[in-house]
């Protein structure tokens, strides 16, 4: 189906990842909720984001922060009612923002009624909805993802005296996609939310949907067939909606999830993410350039979703063993900062709160699992950081309160007052980024100046060209760029609108302060 320009909205999206429970508590029970989130829509609009990705907000025993779902078509009572969600969705749409929600296809909570029925007897009609076995010796070589908590991908169910398959926590049994009824049940879940008006889904853990003996049980053709069928139905019945893949795989494997523009619209670029951290620490563009050059072209209607951090550990699955050791040595010396194959820290502390790299919210590595990066939003310096009126002991999580990152020091209200805060800078950069589609849709060509501490590239869309130059190092740098192809053009710096010297026959000389960057439009005037 030919995509209309409007249906390609996700290609330019600036997505704000948000967990309702962390954002704003409206009823003083210490837990963020939909009415609270609604009150903060002004803030998100002001920031300039145009899509909100909500983490799981469904009924759940919350043993994996909601990724353990016990009912797919309702709202967790702590977060409000379904009516509250609908009101939030309408208010976001009124502001021109789109909402994408989580779709956890691979597994449910063991508290889900489907699993309860499935384990109740071997004759139960839902028995075959999960992956059961008499022994735990199938799929022997399949890797364990949560290596710090799980010993096996099989767990023993004492009730039905057999083993069930799980790729994540043992309280998250995998659904059996060889049973068409499971697929239809999930399609009904999607229809439920699409009918309500959500704009798309982030599909959790997609590589693991189907298992086959003698394989890694990841990225199987049968899994791709399931995605293709979902996409076909979405396109037919709900055109303009978007599917985003969480597939933590190497570029060549992730690319398969775009298919021939008949699987996902978007996918996270997991291999690029750790390499941006490596490039900054090594003060060398090589890791970034290498991985992007190894990334195959994707269909025109598809888009990469680029990110630095999220609600999980900074995963180091898509790096070599040597690279992982380097990342641990540089960013997680303290073993308590590591989890599974990753680093459970927020961005700012990883950057030493260096104002030239980033400064923002801190983390709390003393909270277990990934909870240290899931603490409440810091709105102001008052009671509970303006997050909740509850007694502090009642909050779903303690606030960050140390002198450097604590809410008295780092909060929205104080950052709003300063032109030089991270918040104000973020608003500006989002504004500039939105001023040109070249930065989201353009082709990319790397320049290879001899100074490898500088990452420079030209992006082009039609006649429009943007030159980006980044100093990856902590000291000032000079760089000579071969821009002869653009001879006669004038670089216009995009934040200030100032004209730089016209490009001529010589290499173009630029000097950059520590971690400084330039975005230039190249114009023939
Ligand atoms: C990926 C999610 O990002 C993570 O938070 C979750 O624990 C696993 N999937 C299992 O659902
Ligand atoms: Ca609440």
Short mmCIF file of C-alpha atoms in Angstrom, two decimals, residues 68-263:
data_model
loop_
_atom_site.label_atom_id
_atom_site.label_comp_id
_atom_site.label_asym_id
_atom_site.label_seq_id
_atom_site.Cartn_x
_atom_site.Cartn_y
_atom_site.Cartn_z
CA UNK A 68 4.11 -8.92 33.50
CA UNK A 69 0.55 -8.30 32.35
CA UNK A 70 -2.43 -10.04 33.94
CA UNK A 71 -5.13 -8.29 31.89
CA UNK A 72 -4.42 -6.69 28.50
CA UNK A 73 -7.59 -4.64 28.12
CA UNK A 74 -7.82 -2.68 31.36
CA UNK A 75 -5.90 -0.08 33.36
CA UNK A 76 -4.01 -0.92 36.56
CA UNK A 77 -6.22 0.48 39.37
CA UNK A 78 -3.29 2.47 40.81
CA UNK A 79 -3.09 4.47 37.57
CA UNK A 80 -6.81 5.22 37.24
CA UNK A 81 -9.77 3.96 35.25
CA UNK A 82 -10.10 3.19 31.58
CA UNK A 83 -12.10 6.42 31.38
CA UNK A 84 -9.06 8.30 32.71
CA UNK A 85 -6.91 6.78 29.99
CA UNK A 86 -9.46 7.80 27.36
CA UNK A 87 -9.55 11.35 28.70
CA UNK A 88 -5.76 11.48 28.61
CA UNK A 89 -5.69 10.17 25.04
CA UNK A 90 -8.23 12.77 23.90
CA UNK A 91 -6.34 15.59 25.65
CA UNK A 92 -3.06 14.51 24.04
CA UNK A 93 -4.69 14.30 20.61
CA UNK A 94 -6.19 17.76 21.10
CA UNK A 95 -2.65 19.03 21.45
CA UNK A 96 -1.51 17.28 18.30
CA UNK A 97 0.45 14.63 20.20
CA UNK A 98 0.27 10.95 19.37
CA UNK A 99 0.25 8.11 21.90
CA UNK A 100 1.92 4.76 21.49
CA UNK A 101 1.51 2.02 24.06
CA UNK A 102 3.21 -1.26 24.92
CA UNK A 103 2.23 -4.55 23.39
CA UNK A 104 3.82 -7.45 25.22
CA UNK A 105 3.20 -10.35 22.84
CA UNK A 106 5.82 -12.80 23.97
CA UNK A 107 4.67 -13.54 27.50
CA UNK A 108 2.05 -12.79 30.13
CA UNK A 109 2.20 -12.71 33.90
CA UNK A 110 1.73 -16.10 35.55
CA UNK A 111 -1.26 -14.40 37.20
CA UNK A 112 -3.04 -13.94 33.87
CA UNK A 113 -6.25 -16.00 33.73
CA UNK A 114 -4.98 -17.62 30.52
CA UNK A 115 -2.02 -19.08 32.36
CA UNK A 116 -4.07 -20.00 35.39
CA UNK A 117 -6.38 -21.98 33.12
CA UNK A 118 -3.50 -23.41 31.14
CA UNK A 119 -1.82 -24.86 34.19
CA UNK A 120 -5.08 -26.03 35.80
CA UNK A 121 -5.20 -29.29 33.85
CA UNK A 122 -3.71 -30.88 30.78
CA UNK A 123 -7.18 -31.09 29.26
CA UNK A 124 -7.95 -27.42 29.66
CA UNK A 125 -8.67 -25.74 26.28
CA UNK A 126 -6.02 -23.14 27.12
CA UNK A 127 -3.39 -25.76 27.93
CA UNK A 128 -1.79 -25.22 24.56
CA UNK A 129 -1.65 -21.42 24.91
CA UNK A 130 1.75 -21.68 26.61
CA UNK A 131 4.86 -23.73 25.85
CA UNK A 132 4.78 -26.83 28.06
CA UNK A 133 7.18 -29.76 28.23
CA UNK A 134 7.65 -32.95 30.24
CA UNK A 135 11.38 -32.28 30.47
CA UNK A 136 13.59 -29.24 30.65
CA UNK A 137 16.05 -30.41 28.04
CA UNK A 138 14.58 -28.92 24.89
CA UNK A 139 16.18 -25.87 23.26
CA UNK A 140 19.37 -26.51 25.18
CA UNK A 141 21.65 -23.83 23.75
CA UNK A 142 19.21 -20.93 23.95
CA UNK A 143 20.72 -17.97 25.81
CA UNK A 144 19.26 -16.72 29.06
CA UNK A 145 18.45 -13.01 28.96
CA UNK A 146 18.08 -12.16 32.65
CA UNK A 147 21.32 -13.94 33.55
CA UNK A 148 21.45 -12.38 37.01
CA UNK A 149 18.14 -13.92 38.12
CA UNK A 150 17.32 -16.92 35.96
CA UNK A 151 19.15 -20.25 35.75
CA UNK A 152 17.10 -21.74 32.93
CA UNK A 153 14.49 -20.82 30.32
CA UNK A 154 12.31 -23.62 31.75
CA UNK A 155 10.43 -23.44 35.05
CA UNK A 156 8.69 -26.25 36.91
CA UNK A 157 4.98 -25.91 37.53
CA UNK A 158 4.14 -28.03 40.57
CA UNK A 159 0.41 -27.89 39.81
CA UNK A 160 0.43 -29.50 36.38
CA UNK A 161 3.74 -31.25 37.04
CA UNK A 162 5.45 -30.08 33.90
CA UNK A 163 7.84 -27.40 32.68
CA UNK A 164 6.92 -24.15 30.94
CA UNK A 165 9.13 -21.99 28.73
CA UNK A 166 10.03 -18.39 29.64
CA UNK A 167 12.63 -16.09 28.05
CA UNK A 168 12.45 -13.51 30.85
CA UNK A 169 11.51 -13.90 34.52
CA UNK A 170 10.06 -17.29 35.48
CA UNK A 171 6.84 -15.52 36.44
CA UNK A 172 6.48 -14.51 32.75
CA UNK A 173 5.51 -17.68 30.83
CA UNK A 174 5.92 -17.42 27.04
CA UNK A 175 2.78 -17.66 24.96
CA UNK A 176 2.62 -20.37 22.30
CA UNK A 177 2.30 -18.74 18.88
CA UNK A 178 2.01 -22.11 17.20
CA UNK A 179 -1.55 -21.98 18.43
CA UNK A 180 -3.58 -19.66 16.15
CA UNK A 181 -5.97 -18.87 19.02
CA UNK A 182 -3.12 -17.05 20.80
CA UNK A 183 -2.49 -14.89 17.76
CA UNK A 184 -6.20 -14.07 17.45
CA UNK A 185 -6.40 -13.20 21.15
CA UNK A 186 -3.51 -10.76 20.75
CA UNK A 187 -5.00 -9.28 17.61
CA UNK A 188 -8.15 -8.65 19.65
CA UNK A 189 -6.01 -6.84 22.23
CA UNK A 190 -4.56 -4.65 19.50
CA UNK A 191 -8.00 -3.92 18.08
CA UNK A 192 -9.27 -2.96 21.52
CA UNK A 193 -6.67 -0.18 21.85
CA UNK A 194 -6.66 0.83 18.19
CA UNK A 195 -10.43 1.27 18.28
CA UNK A 196 -9.95 3.56 21.26
CA UNK A 197 -7.60 5.66 19.18
CA UNK A 198 -4.01 4.86 20.19
CA UNK A 199 -1.55 5.68 17.42
CA UNK A 200 0.68 2.67 17.60
CA UNK A 201 2.54 0.11 19.68
CA UNK A 202 6.03 -0.56 20.90
CA UNK A 203 6.20 -4.33 20.57
CA UNK A 204 8.17 -5.83 23.41
CA UNK A 205 10.65 -8.66 22.93
CA UNK A 206 9.69 -9.54 19.36
CA UNK A 207 12.57 -11.85 18.43
CA UNK A 208 11.39 -14.54 20.83
CA UNK A 209 7.81 -15.26 19.74
CA UNK A 210 8.41 -18.72 18.28
CA UNK A 211 10.65 -21.60 19.43
CA UNK A 212 12.14 -24.35 17.27
CA UNK A 213 14.41 -27.20 18.33
CA UNK A 214 18.04 -26.82 17.26
CA UNK A 215 17.84 -23.05 16.76
CA UNK A 216 18.62 -20.03 18.92
CA UNK A 217 14.82 -19.52 19.13
CA UNK A 218 15.39 -15.93 18.00
CA UNK A 219 14.39 -14.18 14.76
CA UNK A 220 12.83 -17.33 13.29
CA UNK A 221 10.98 -17.13 9.96
CA UNK A 222 7.80 -18.14 11.83
CA UNK A 223 8.19 -15.07 14.07
CA UNK A 224 8.51 -12.82 11.03
CA UNK A 225 5.39 -14.41 9.53
CA UNK A 226 3.44 -13.46 12.66
CA UNK A 227 4.61 -9.87 12.47
CA UNK A 228 3.75 -9.69 8.77
CA UNK A 229 0.22 -10.88 9.48
CA UNK A 230 -0.22 -8.30 12.26
CA UNK A 231 1.09 -5.55 10.01
CA UNK A 232 -1.21 -6.59 7.19
CA UNK A 233 -4.24 -6.37 9.45
CA UNK A 234 -3.15 -3.04 10.90
CA UNK A 235 -2.65 -1.57 7.42
CA UNK A 236 -6.00 -2.89 6.23
CA UNK A 237 -8.10 -1.95 9.20
CA UNK A 238 -6.22 0.92 10.88
CA UNK A 239 -4.05 2.68 8.30
CA UNK A 240 -1.70 5.33 9.66
CA UNK A 241 -0.87 3.46 12.88
CA UNK A 242 2.72 2.63 13.72
CA UNK A 243 4.54 -0.49 14.97
CA UNK A 244 7.91 -0.08 16.70
CA UNK A 245 10.12 -3.13 17.32
CA UNK A 246 12.11 -3.86 20.42
CA UNK A 247 14.54 -6.31 18.85
CA UNK A 248 17.89 -6.22 20.61
CA UNK A 249 19.89 -7.74 17.76
CA UNK A 250 22.76 -7.02 15.37
CA UNK A 251 21.97 -4.62 12.48
CA UNK A 252 21.60 -7.37 9.89
CA UNK A 253 19.06 -9.18 12.09
CA UNK A 254 17.14 -6.07 13.18
CA UNK A 255 16.85 -4.99 9.55
CA UNK A 256 14.85 -8.12 8.81
CA UNK A 257 12.12 -6.71 11.07
CA UNK A 258 11.45 -4.00 8.52
CA UNK A 259 10.91 -6.76 5.97
CA UNK A 260 9.97 -5.31 2.62
CA UNK A 261 8.17 -2.50 4.39
CA UNK A 262 5.68 -5.15 5.47
CA UNK A 263 6.75 -5.74 9.08
#
